[in-house]
mmCIF file of C-alpha atoms and ligand atoms in Angstrom:
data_model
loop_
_atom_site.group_PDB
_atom_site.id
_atom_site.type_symbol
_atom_site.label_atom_id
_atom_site.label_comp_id
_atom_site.label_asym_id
_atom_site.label_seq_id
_atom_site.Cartn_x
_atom_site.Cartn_y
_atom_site.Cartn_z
ATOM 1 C CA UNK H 29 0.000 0.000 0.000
ATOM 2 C CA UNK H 30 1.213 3.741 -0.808
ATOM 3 C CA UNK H 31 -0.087 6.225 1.808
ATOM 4 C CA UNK H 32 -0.043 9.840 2.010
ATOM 5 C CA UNK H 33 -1.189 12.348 4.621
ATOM 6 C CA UNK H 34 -2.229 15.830 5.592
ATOM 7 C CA UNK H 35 -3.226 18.157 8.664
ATOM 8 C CA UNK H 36 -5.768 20.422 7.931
ATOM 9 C CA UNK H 37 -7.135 23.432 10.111
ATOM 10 C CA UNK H 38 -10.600 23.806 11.070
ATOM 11 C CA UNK H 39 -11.830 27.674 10.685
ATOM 12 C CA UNK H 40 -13.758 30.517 11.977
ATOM 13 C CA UNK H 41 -16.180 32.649 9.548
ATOM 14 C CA UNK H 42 -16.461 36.137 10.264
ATOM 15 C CA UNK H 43 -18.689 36.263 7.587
ATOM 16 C CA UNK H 44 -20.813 33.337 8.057
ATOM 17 C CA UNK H 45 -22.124 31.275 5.471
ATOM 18 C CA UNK H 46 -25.480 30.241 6.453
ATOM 19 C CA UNK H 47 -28.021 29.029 3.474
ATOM 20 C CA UNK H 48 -27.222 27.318 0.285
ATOM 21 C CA UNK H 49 -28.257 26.136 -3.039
ATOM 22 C CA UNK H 50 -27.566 23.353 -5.875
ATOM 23 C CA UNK H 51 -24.371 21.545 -5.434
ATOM 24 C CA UNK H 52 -23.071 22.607 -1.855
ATOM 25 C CA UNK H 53 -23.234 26.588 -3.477
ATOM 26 C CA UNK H 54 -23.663 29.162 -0.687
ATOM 27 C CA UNK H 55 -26.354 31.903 -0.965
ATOM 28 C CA UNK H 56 -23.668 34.572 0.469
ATOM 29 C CA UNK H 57 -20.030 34.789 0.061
ATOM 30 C CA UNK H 58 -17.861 34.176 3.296
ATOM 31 C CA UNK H 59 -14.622 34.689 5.111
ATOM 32 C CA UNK H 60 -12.680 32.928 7.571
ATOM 33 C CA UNK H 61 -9.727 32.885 9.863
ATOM 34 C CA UNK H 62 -7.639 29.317 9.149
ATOM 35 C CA UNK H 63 -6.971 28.278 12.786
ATOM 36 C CA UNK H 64 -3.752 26.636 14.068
ATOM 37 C CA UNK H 65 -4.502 24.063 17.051
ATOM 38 C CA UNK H 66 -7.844 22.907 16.245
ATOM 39 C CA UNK H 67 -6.660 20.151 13.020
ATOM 40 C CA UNK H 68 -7.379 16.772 11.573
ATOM 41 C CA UNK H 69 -4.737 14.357 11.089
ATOM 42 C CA UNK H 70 -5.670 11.847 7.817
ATOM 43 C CA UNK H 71 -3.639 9.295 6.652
ATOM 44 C CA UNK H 72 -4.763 7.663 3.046
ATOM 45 C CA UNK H 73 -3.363 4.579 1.991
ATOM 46 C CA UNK H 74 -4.270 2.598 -1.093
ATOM 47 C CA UNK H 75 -3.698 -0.270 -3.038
ATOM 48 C CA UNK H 76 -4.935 -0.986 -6.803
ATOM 49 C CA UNK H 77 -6.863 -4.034 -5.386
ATOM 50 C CA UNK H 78 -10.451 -2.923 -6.096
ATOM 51 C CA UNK H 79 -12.349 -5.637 -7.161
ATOM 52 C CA UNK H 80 -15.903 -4.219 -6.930
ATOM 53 C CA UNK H 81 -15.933 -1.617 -8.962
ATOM 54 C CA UNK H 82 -17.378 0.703 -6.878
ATOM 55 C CA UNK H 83 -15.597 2.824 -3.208
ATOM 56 C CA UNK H 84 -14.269 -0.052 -1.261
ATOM 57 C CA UNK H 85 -13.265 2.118 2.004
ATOM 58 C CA UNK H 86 -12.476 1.260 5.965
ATOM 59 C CA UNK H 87 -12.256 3.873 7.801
ATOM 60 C CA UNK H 88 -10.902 4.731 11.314
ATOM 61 C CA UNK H 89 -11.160 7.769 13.552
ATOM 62 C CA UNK H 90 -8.857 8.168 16.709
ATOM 63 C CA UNK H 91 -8.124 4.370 16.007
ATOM 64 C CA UNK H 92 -11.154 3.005 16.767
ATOM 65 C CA UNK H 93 -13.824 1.521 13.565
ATOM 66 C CA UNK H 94 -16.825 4.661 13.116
ATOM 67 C CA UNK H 95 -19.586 3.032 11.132
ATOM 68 C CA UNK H 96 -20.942 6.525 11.502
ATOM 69 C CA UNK H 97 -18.138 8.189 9.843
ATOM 70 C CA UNK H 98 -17.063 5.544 7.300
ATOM 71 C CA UNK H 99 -21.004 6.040 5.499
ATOM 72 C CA UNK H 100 -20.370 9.731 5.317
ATOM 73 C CA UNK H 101 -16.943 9.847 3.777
ATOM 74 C CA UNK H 102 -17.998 6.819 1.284
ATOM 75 C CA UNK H 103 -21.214 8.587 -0.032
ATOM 76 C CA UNK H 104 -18.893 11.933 -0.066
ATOM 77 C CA UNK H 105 -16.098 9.617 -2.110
ATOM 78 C CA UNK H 106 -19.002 8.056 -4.187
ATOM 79 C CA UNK H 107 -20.246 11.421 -5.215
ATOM 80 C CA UNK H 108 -17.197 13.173 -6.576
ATOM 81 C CA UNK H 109 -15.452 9.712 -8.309
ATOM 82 C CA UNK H 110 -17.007 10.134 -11.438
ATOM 83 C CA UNK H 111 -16.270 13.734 -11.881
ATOM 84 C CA UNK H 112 -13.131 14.327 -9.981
ATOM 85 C CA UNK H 113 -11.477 11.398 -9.299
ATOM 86 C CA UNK H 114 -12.266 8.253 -11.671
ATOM 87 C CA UNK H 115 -9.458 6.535 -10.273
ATOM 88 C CA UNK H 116 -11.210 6.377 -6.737
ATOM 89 C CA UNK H 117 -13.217 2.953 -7.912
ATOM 90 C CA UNK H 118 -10.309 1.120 -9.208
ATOM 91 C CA UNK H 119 -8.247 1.337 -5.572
ATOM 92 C CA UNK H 120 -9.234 0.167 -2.016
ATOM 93 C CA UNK H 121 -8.645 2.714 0.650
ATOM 94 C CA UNK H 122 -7.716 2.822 4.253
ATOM 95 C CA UNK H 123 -8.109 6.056 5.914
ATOM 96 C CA UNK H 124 -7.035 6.629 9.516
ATOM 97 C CA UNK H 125 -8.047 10.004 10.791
ATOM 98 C CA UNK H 126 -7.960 11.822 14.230
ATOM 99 C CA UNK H 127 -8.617 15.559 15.873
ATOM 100 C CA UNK H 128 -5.796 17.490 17.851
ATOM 101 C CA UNK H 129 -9.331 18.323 20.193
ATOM 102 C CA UNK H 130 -11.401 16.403 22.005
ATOM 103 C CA UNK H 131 -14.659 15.389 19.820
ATOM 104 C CA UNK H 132 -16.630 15.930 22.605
ATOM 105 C CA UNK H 133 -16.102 19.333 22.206
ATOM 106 C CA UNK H 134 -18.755 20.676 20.351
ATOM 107 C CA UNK H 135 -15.892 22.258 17.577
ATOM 108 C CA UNK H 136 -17.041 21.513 14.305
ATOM 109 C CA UNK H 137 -14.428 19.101 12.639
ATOM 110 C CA UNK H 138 -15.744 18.552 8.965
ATOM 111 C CA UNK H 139 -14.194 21.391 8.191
ATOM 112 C CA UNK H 140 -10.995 19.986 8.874
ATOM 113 C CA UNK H 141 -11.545 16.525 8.340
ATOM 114 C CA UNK H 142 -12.610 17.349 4.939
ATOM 115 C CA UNK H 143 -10.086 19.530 3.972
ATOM 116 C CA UNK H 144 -7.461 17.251 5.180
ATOM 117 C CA UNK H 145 -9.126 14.179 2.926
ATOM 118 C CA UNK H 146 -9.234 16.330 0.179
ATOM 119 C CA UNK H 147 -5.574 17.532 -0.028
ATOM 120 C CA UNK H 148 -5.071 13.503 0.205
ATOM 121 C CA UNK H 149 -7.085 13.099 -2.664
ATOM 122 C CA UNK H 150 -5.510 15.533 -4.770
ATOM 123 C CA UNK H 151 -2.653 13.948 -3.784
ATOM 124 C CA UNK H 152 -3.016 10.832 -4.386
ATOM 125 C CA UNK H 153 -4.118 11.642 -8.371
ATOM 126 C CA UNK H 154 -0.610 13.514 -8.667
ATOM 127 C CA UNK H 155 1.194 10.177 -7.315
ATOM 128 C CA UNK H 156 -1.979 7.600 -9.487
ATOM 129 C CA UNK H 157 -1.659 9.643 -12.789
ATOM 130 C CA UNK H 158 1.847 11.248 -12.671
ATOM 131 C CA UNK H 159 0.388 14.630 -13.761
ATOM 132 C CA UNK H 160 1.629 17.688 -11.259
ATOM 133 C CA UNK H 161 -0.041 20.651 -11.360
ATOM 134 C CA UNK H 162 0.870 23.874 -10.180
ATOM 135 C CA UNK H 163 0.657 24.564 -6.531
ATOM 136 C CA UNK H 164 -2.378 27.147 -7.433
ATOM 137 C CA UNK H 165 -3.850 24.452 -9.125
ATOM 138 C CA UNK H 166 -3.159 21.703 -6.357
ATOM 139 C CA UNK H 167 -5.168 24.225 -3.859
ATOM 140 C CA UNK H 168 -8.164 25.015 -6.232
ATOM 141 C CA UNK H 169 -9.102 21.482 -6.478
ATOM 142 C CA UNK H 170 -8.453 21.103 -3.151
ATOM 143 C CA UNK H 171 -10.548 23.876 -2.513
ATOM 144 C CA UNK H 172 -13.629 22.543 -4.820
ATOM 145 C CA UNK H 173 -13.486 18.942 -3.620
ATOM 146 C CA UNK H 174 -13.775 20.041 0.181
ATOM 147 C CA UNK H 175 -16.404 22.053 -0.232
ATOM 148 C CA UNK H 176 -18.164 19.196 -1.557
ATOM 149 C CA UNK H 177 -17.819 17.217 1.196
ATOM 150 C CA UNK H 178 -18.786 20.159 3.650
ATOM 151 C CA UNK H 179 -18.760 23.858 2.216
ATOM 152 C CA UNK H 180 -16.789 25.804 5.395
ATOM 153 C CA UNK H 181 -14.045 23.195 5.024
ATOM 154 C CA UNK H 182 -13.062 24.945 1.328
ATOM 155 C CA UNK H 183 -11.889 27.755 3.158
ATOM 156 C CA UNK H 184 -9.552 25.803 5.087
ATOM 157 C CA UNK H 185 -6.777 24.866 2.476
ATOM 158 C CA UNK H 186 -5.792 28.665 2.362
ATOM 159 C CA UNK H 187 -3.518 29.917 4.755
ATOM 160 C CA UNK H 188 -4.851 32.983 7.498
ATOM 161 C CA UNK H 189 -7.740 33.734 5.862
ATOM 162 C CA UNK H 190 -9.893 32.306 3.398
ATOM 163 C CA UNK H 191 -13.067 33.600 1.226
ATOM 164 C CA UNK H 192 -15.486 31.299 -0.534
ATOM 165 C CA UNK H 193 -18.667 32.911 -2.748
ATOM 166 C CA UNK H 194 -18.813 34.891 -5.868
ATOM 167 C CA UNK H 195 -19.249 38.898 -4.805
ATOM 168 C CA UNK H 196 -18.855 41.068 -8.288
ATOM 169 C CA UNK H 197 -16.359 43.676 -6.065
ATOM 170 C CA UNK H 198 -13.764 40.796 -5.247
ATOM 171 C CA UNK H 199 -11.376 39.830 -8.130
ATOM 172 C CA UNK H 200 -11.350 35.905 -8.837
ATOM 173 C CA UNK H 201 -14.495 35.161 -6.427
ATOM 174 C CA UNK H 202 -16.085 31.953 -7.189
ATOM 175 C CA UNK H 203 -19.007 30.100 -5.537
ATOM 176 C CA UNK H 204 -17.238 27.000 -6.516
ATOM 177 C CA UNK H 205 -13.909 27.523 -4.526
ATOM 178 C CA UNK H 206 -12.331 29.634 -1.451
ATOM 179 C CA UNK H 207 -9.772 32.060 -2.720
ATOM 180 C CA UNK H 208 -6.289 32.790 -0.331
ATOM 181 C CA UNK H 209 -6.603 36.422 0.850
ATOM 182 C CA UNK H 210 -3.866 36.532 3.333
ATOM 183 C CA UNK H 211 -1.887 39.381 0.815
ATOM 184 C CA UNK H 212 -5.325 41.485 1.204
ATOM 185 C CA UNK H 213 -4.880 41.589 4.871
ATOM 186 C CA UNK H 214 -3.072 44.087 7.181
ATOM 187 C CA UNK H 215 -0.364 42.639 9.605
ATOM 188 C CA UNK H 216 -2.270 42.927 12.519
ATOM 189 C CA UNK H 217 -4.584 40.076 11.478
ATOM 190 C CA UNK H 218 -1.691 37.809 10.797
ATOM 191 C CA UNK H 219 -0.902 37.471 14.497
ATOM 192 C CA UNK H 220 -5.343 37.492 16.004
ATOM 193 C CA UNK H 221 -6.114 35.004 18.394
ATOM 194 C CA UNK H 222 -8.890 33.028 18.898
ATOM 195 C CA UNK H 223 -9.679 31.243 22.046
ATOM 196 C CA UNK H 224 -12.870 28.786 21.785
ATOM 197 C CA UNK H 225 -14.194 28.526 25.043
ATOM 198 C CA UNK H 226 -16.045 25.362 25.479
ATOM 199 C CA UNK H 227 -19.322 25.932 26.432
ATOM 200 C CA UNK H 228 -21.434 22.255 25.975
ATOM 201 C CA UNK H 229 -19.471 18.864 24.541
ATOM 202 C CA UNK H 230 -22.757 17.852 23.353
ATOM 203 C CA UNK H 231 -23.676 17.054 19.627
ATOM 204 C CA UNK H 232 -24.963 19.574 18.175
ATOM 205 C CA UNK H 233 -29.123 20.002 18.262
ATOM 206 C CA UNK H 234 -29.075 20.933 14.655
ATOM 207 C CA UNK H 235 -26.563 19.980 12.194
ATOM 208 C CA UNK H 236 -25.223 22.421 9.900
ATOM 209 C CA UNK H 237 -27.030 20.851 6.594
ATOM 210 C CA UNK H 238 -30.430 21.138 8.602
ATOM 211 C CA UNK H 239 -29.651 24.485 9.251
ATOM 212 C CA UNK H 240 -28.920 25.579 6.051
ATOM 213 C CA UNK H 241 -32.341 24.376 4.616
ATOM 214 C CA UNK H 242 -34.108 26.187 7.120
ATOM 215 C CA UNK H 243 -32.824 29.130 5.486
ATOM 216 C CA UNK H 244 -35.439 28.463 2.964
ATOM 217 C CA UNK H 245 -39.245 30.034 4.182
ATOM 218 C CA UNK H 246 -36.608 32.063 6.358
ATOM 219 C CA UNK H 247 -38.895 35.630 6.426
ATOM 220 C CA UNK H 248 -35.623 37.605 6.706
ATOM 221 C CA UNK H 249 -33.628 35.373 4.423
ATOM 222 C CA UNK H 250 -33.055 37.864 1.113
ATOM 223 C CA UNK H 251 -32.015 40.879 3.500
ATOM 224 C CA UNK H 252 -29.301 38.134 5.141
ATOM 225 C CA UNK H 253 -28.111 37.861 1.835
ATOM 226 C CA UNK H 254 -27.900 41.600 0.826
ATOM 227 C CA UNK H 255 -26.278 42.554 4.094
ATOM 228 C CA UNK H 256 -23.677 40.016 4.253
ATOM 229 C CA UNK H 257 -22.643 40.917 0.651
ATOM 230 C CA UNK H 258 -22.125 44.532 2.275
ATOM 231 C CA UNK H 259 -20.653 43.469 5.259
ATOM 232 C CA UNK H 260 -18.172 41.600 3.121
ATOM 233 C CA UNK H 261 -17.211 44.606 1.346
ATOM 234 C CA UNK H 262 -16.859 46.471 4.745
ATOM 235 C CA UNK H 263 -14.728 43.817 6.204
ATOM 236 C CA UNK H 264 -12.453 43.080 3.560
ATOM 237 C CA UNK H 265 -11.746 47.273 3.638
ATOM 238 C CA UNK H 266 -11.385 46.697 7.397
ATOM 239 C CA UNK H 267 -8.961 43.676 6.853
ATOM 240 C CA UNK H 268 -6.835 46.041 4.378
ATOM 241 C CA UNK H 269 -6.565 48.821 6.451
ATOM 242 C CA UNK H 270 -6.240 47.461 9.936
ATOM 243 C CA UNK H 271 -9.197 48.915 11.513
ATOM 244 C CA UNK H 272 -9.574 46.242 14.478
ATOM 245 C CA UNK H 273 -12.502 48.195 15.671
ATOM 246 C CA UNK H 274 -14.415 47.915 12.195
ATOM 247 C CA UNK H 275 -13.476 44.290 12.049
ATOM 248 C CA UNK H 276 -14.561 43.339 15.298
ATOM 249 C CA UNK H 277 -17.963 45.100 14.763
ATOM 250 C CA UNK H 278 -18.591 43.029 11.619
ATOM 251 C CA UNK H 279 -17.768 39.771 13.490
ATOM 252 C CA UNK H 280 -20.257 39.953 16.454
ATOM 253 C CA UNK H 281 -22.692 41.208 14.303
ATOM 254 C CA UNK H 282 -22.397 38.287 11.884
ATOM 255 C CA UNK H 283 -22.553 36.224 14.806
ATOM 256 C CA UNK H 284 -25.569 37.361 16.187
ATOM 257 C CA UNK H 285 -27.295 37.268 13.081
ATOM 258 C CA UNK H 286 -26.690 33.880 11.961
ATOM 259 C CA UNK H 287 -28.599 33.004 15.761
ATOM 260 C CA UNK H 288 -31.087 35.618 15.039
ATOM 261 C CA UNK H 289 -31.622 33.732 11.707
ATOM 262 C CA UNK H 290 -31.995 29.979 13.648
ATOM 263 C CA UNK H 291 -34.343 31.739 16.047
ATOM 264 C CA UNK H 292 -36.270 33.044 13.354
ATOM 265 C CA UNK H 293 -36.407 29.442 11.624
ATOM 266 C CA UNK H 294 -39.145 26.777 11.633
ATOM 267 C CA UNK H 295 -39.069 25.339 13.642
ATOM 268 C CA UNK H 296 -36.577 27.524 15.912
ATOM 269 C CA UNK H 297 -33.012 26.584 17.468
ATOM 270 C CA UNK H 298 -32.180 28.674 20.633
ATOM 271 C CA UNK H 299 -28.348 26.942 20.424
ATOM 272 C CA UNK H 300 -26.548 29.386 22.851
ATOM 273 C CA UNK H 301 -26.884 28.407 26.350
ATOM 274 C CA UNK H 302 -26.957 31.173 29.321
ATOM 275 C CA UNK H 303 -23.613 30.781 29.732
ATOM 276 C CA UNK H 304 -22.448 31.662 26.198
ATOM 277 C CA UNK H 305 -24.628 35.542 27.258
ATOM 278 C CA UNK H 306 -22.793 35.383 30.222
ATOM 279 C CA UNK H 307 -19.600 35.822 28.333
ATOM 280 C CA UNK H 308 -20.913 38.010 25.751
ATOM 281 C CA UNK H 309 -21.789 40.149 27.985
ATOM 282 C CA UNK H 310 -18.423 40.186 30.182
ATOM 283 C CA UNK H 311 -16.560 40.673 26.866
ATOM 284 C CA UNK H 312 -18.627 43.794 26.160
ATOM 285 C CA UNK H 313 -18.045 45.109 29.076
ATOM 286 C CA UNK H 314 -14.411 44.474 29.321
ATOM 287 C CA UNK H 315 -14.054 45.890 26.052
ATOM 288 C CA UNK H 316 -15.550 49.208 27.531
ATOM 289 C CA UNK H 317 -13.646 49.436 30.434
ATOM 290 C CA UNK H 318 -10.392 48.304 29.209
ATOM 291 C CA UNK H 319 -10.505 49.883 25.661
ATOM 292 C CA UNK H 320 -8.621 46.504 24.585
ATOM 293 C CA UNK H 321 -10.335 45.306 21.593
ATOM 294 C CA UNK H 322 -11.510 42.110 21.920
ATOM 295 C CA UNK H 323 -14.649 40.814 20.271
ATOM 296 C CA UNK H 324 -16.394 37.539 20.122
ATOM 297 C CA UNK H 325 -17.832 35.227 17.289
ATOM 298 C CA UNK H 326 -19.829 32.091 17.421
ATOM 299 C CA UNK H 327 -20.469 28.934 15.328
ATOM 300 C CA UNK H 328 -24.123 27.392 15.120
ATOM 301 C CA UNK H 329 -23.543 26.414 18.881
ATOM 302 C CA UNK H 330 -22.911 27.794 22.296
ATOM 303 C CA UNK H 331 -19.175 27.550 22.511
ATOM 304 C CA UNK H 332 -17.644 31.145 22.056
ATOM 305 C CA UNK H 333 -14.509 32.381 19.775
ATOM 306 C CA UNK H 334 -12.769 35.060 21.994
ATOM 307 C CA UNK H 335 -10.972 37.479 19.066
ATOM 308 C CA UNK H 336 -8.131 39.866 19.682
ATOM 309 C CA UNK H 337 -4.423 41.244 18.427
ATOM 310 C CA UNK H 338 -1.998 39.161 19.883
ATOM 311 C CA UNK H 339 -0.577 42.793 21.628
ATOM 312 C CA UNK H 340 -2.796 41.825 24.463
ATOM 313 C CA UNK H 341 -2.793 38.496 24.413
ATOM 314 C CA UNK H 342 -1.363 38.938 28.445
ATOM 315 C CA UNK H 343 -4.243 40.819 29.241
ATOM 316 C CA UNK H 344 -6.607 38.797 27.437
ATOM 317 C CA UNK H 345 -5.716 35.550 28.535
ATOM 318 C CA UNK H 346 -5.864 36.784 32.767
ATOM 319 C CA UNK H 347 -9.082 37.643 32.002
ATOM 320 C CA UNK H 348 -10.428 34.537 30.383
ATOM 321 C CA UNK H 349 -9.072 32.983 33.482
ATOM 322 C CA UNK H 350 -10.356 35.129 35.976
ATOM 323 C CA UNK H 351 -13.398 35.588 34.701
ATOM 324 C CA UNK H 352 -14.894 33.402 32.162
ATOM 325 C CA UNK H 353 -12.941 29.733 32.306
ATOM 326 C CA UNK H 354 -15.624 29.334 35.420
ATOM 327 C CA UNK H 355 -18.491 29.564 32.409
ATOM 328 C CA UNK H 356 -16.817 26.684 30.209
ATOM 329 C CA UNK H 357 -17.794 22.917 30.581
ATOM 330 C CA UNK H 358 -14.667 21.543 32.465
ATOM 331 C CA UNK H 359 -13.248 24.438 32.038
ATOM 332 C CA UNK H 360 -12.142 24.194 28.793
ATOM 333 C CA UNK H 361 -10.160 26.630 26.271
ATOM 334 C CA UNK H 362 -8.701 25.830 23.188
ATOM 335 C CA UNK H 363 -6.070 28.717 22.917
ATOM 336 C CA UNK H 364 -5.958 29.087 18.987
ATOM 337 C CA UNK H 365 -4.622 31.365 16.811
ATOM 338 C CA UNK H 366 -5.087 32.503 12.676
ATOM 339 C CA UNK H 367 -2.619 29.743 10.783
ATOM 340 C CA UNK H 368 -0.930 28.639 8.246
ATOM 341 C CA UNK H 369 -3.492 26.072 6.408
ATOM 342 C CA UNK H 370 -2.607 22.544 5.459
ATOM 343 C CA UNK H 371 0.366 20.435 6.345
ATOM 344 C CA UNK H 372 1.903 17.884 4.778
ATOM 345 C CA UNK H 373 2.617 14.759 7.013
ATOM 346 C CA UNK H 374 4.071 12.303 5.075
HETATM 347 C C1 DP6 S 420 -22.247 28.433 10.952
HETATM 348 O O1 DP6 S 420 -19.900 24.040 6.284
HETATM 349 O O2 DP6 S 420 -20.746 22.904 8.360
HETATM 350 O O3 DP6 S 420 -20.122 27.417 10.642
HETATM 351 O O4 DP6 S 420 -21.881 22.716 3.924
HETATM 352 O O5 DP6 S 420 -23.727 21.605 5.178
HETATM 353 O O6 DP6 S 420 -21.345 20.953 5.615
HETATM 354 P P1 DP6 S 420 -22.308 22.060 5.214
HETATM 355 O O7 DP6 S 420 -22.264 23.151 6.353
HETATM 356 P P2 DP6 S 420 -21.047 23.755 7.174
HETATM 357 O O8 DP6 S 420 -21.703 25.129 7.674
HETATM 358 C C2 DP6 S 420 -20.960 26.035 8.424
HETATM 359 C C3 DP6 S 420 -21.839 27.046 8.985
HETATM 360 C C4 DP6 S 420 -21.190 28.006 9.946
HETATM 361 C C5 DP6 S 420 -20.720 29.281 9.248
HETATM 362 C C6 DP6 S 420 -19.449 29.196 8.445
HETATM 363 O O9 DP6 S 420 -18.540 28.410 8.759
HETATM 364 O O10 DP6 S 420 -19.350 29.981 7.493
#
């Protein structure tokens, strides 16, 4: 058997994607933050023993046999053969993946997991059909086969920051693929933190392709759309420029909206808990008296993504544990940090 592998970082949206259409395309363009800690390890190795015809997978996560797991990544493999990767029902495969956090954690890891199997994929065509592309190339693909297998993990492949979604002001947008924009972005941003402070390990009440749907008979749905396209355009000014304050405006009030839009839903999801206001509301105010900038953002769960310059990051991190580590299950933090995207590991 021949076997390569990849880490991938999971990400944070400041502009959240939240709605989609047709083939994994998202009703809004996005951005992210590529984190650092929070990866997936995947190992691929294959033979050319296929003798069905067809995906012929096992599949382990944190060495231990997920039935669960192994049906997703098959029907994900099964999907994109044809198109992408012919070569996929002609081998057997053996992945072995694994998290640098806890899966209990409630972080979501699809975007990492898929981004890692992807850059294994593309991968593996270079070594199957002896055809390198160009490391722009490599990335695209990348880029388009992630999103396929969950669209936030397309943003993952690029390093600091990524943005997925056609917007008519941003050169070489595409719905199809995330772009790199970590040239677009002052040096400020190349340093932010962001500590997730683990609010609830449990599964999520709603999973992300639920959600999504229920954007559709969403009342407020269209003016989600228009203002993220603004807010993008704000942001990526913000971004350019360094203005932390503008920046960290944009990112609660993405986050707040994309709750406000699952409260709004039918059937409703209330998914932060009281402790995720708690903090809000301790960050705010530390904000105000401090005048440090720090901000917060949110995924489509409770836990909370504590954002600021790495300039206080002494400051910052006596507060957390002074006065919000007693809000997090088991007190948990994952200190984290904007990244460098994918690694190689073998
Ligand atoms: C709230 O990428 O997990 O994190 O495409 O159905 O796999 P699927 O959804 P997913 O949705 C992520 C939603 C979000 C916002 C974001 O990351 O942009």
């Amino acid at each position: 058997m021949t076997k390569v592998g990849w880490e991938s970082p999971s990400n944070i949206a400041i502009i959240k994607y939240w709605g989609k259409h047709g083939r994994q395309l998202p009703n809004n363009p996005s951005v992210s933050f590529t984190l650092n800690a929070a990866a997936t390890r995947t190992f691929v190795a294959w033979s050319d023993e296929n003798k069905y015809g067809r995906i012929d997978l096992t599949f382990t996560f944190e060495n231990k046999e997920n039935l669960a797991f192994a049906a997703r990544i098959e029907k994900f493999l099964d999907n994109i053969a044809d198109e992408y990767f012919p070569f996929l029902k002609e081998i057997s495969l053996n992945i072995e993946s694994s998290n640098s956090f806890p899966h209990s954690s409630g972080i979501a890891s699809s975007a990492s997991g898929m981004s890692a199997l992807a850059m294994c994929l593309c991968e593996i065509e270079q070594s199957i059909t002896g055809y390198k592309t160009a490391p722009n190339e490599f990335i695209q693909k990348a880029s388009i086969v992630a999103r396929l297998g969950s669209g936030s993990a397309c943003r993952s492949v690029h390093p600091e920051m990524g943005l997925w979604g056609f917007h008519p002001d941003i050169a070489s947008s595409s719905d199809d693929f995330a772009i790199g924009i970590s040239h677009l972005i002052h040096p400020v941003f190349k340093t932010f933190h962001d500590d997730i402070l683990i609010i609830s390990a449990n599964e999520k009440s709603v999973s992300s392709t639920a959600g999504h749907k229920l954007m559709v008979g969403n009342p407020y749905a269209n003016a989600r759309y228009q203002q993220a396209n603004q807010q993008i355009i704000s942001l990526m000014e913000a971004l350019k420029v360094g203005d932390i304050i503008t920046f960290g405006k944009i990112a609660e009030s993405e986050a707040l909206t994309l709750h406000a839009l699952m409260m709004s839903s039918d059937p409703y999801y209330i998914l932060m808990e009281e402790a995720s206001l708690t903090i809000i509301r301790k960050i705010k105010n530390f904000r105000l008296d401090t005048g440090i900038p720090i901000f917060f953002t949110l995924d489509a769960g409770p836990n909370i993504h504590v954002l600021y310059p790495d300039e206080y990051a002494g400051e910052v991190r006596s507060f957390i544990l002074s006065e919000l580590i007693v809000h997090c299950f088991e007190g948990r933090v994952i200190y984290d940090q904007i990244g460098l995207g994918p690694k190689k590991i073998l």
